[in-house]
Coordinates of C-alpha atoms in Angstrom, one line a residue:
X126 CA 96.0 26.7 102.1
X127 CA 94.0 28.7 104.7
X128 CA 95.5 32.0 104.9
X129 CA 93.2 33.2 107.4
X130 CA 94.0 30.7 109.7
X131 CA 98.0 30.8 108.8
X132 CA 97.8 34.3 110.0
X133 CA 95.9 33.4 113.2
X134 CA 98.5 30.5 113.9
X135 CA 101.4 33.0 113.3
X136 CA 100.0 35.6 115.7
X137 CA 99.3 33.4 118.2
X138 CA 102.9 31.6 117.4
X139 CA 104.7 35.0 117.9
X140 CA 102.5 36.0 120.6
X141 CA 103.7 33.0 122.9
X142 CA 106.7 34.2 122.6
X143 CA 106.3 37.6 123.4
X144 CA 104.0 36.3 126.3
X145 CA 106.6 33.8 127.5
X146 CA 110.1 35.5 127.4
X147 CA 109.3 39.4 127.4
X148 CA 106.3 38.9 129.5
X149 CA 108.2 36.8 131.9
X150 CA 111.0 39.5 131.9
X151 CA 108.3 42.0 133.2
X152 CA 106.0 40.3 135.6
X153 CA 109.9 39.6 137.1
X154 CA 109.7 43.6 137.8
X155 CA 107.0 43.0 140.0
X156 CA 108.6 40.3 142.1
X157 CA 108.4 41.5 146.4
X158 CA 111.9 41.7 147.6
X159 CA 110.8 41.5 151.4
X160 CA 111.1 38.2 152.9
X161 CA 110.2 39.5 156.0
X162 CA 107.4 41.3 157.5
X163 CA 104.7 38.9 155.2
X164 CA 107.2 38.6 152.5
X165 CA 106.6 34.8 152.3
X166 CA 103.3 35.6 151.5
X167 CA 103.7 37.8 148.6
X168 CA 106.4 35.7 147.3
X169 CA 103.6 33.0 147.9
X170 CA 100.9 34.9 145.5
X171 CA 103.7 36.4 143.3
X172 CA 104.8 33.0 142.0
X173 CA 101.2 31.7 141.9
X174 CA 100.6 34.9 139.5
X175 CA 103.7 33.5 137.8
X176 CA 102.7 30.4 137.0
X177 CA 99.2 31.6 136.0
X178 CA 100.8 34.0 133.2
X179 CA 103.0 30.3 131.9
X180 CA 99.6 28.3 132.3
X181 CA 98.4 31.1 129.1
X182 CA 102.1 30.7 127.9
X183 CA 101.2 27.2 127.2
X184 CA 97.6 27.6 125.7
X185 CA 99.0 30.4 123.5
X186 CA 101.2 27.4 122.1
X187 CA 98.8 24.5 121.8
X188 CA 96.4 26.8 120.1
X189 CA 99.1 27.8 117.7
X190 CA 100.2 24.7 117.2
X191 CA 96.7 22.7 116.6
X192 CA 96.5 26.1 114.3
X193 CA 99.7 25.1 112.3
X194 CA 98.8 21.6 112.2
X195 CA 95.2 22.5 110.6
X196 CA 97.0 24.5 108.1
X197 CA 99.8 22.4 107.0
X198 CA 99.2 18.5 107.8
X199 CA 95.7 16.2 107.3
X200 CA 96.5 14.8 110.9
X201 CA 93.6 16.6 112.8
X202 CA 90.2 15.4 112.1
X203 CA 87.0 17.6 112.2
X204 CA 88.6 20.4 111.6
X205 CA 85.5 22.9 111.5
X206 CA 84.5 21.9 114.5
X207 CA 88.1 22.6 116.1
X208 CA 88.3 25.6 114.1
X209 CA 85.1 26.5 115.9
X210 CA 86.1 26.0 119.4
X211 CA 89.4 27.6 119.0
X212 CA 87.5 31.1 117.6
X213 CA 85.4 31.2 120.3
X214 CA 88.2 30.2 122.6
X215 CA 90.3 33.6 121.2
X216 CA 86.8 35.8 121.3
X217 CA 86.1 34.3 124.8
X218 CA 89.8 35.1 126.0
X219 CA 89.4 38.5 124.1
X220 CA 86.0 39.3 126.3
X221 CA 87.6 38.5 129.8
X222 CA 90.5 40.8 129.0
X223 CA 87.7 43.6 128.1
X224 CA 85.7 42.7 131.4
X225 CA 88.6 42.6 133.4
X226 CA 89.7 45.9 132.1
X227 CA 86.2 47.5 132.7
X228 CA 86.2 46.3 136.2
X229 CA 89.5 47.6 137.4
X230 CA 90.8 50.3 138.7
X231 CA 90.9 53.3 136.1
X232 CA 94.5 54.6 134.4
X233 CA 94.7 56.8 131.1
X234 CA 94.5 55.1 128.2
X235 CA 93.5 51.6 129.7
X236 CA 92.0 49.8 126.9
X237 CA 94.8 51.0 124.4
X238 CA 97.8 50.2 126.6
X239 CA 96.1 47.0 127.4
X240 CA 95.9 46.4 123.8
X241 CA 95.8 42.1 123.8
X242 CA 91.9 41.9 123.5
X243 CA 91.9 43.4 120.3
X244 CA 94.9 40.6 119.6
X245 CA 92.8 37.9 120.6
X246 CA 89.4 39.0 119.0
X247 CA 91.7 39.4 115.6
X248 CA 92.8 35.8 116.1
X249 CA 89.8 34.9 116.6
X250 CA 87.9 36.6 113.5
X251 CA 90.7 35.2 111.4
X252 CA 89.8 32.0 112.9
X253 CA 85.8 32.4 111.8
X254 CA 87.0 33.9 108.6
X255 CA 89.0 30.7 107.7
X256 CA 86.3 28.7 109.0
X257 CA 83.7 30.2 105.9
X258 CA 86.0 29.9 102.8

């Protein structure tokens, strides 16, 4: 068994949920309540935002469950090389979170209470680790 990659599969397993059902919760905080006065048209972007944050509800799962399915079953073949492109899918979602971060506006403690990249690079090196033993 690939404990390395167990651990990446369970992050990203309990970080679906996190993102789907508390995330959900809060980007509902945010939702405009004026339906007039251009109120279409922030509803409009708001559930467009919405739908973006389930779009990365659902990779969070496939990943975890391709991740799962590399651990446990023999069903997925070339396994390294889907190893490979999930790690650098994780560091590559870990570096647009950092960018993203950099290029917006400033608050106190930015890149700590926007924790996730570090989330997504660990999956990720647990990923690569898995990949070398």
């Amino acid at each position: 068994m690939n404990i390395p990659v167990l651990i990446a599969a369970i992050l990203s397993g309990l970080a679906f949920i996190a993102h789907t059902f508390v995330g959900d919760r809060e980007i509902k905080m945010i939702k405009p309540e004026d339906t007039q006065n251009d109120g279409h048209n922030k509803v409009e972007k708001w559930t467009m935002s919405r739908c973006g944050w389930h779009w990365i509800s659902f990779d969070l799962l496939a990943t975890s469950t391709l991740l799962f399915l590399i651990v446990f079953t023999s069903v997925i073949i070339h396994e390294q090389f889907l190893l490979t492109i999930l790690g650098i899918y994780y560091l590559g979602y870990g570096t647009v979170w950092l960018i993203t971060i950099t290029v917006s506006q400033s608050f106190p403690n930015n890149y700590v209470r926007l924790w996730q990249w570090g989330l997504l690079y660990t999956i990720g090196g647990l990923i690569f680790w898995g990949i070398s033993i």
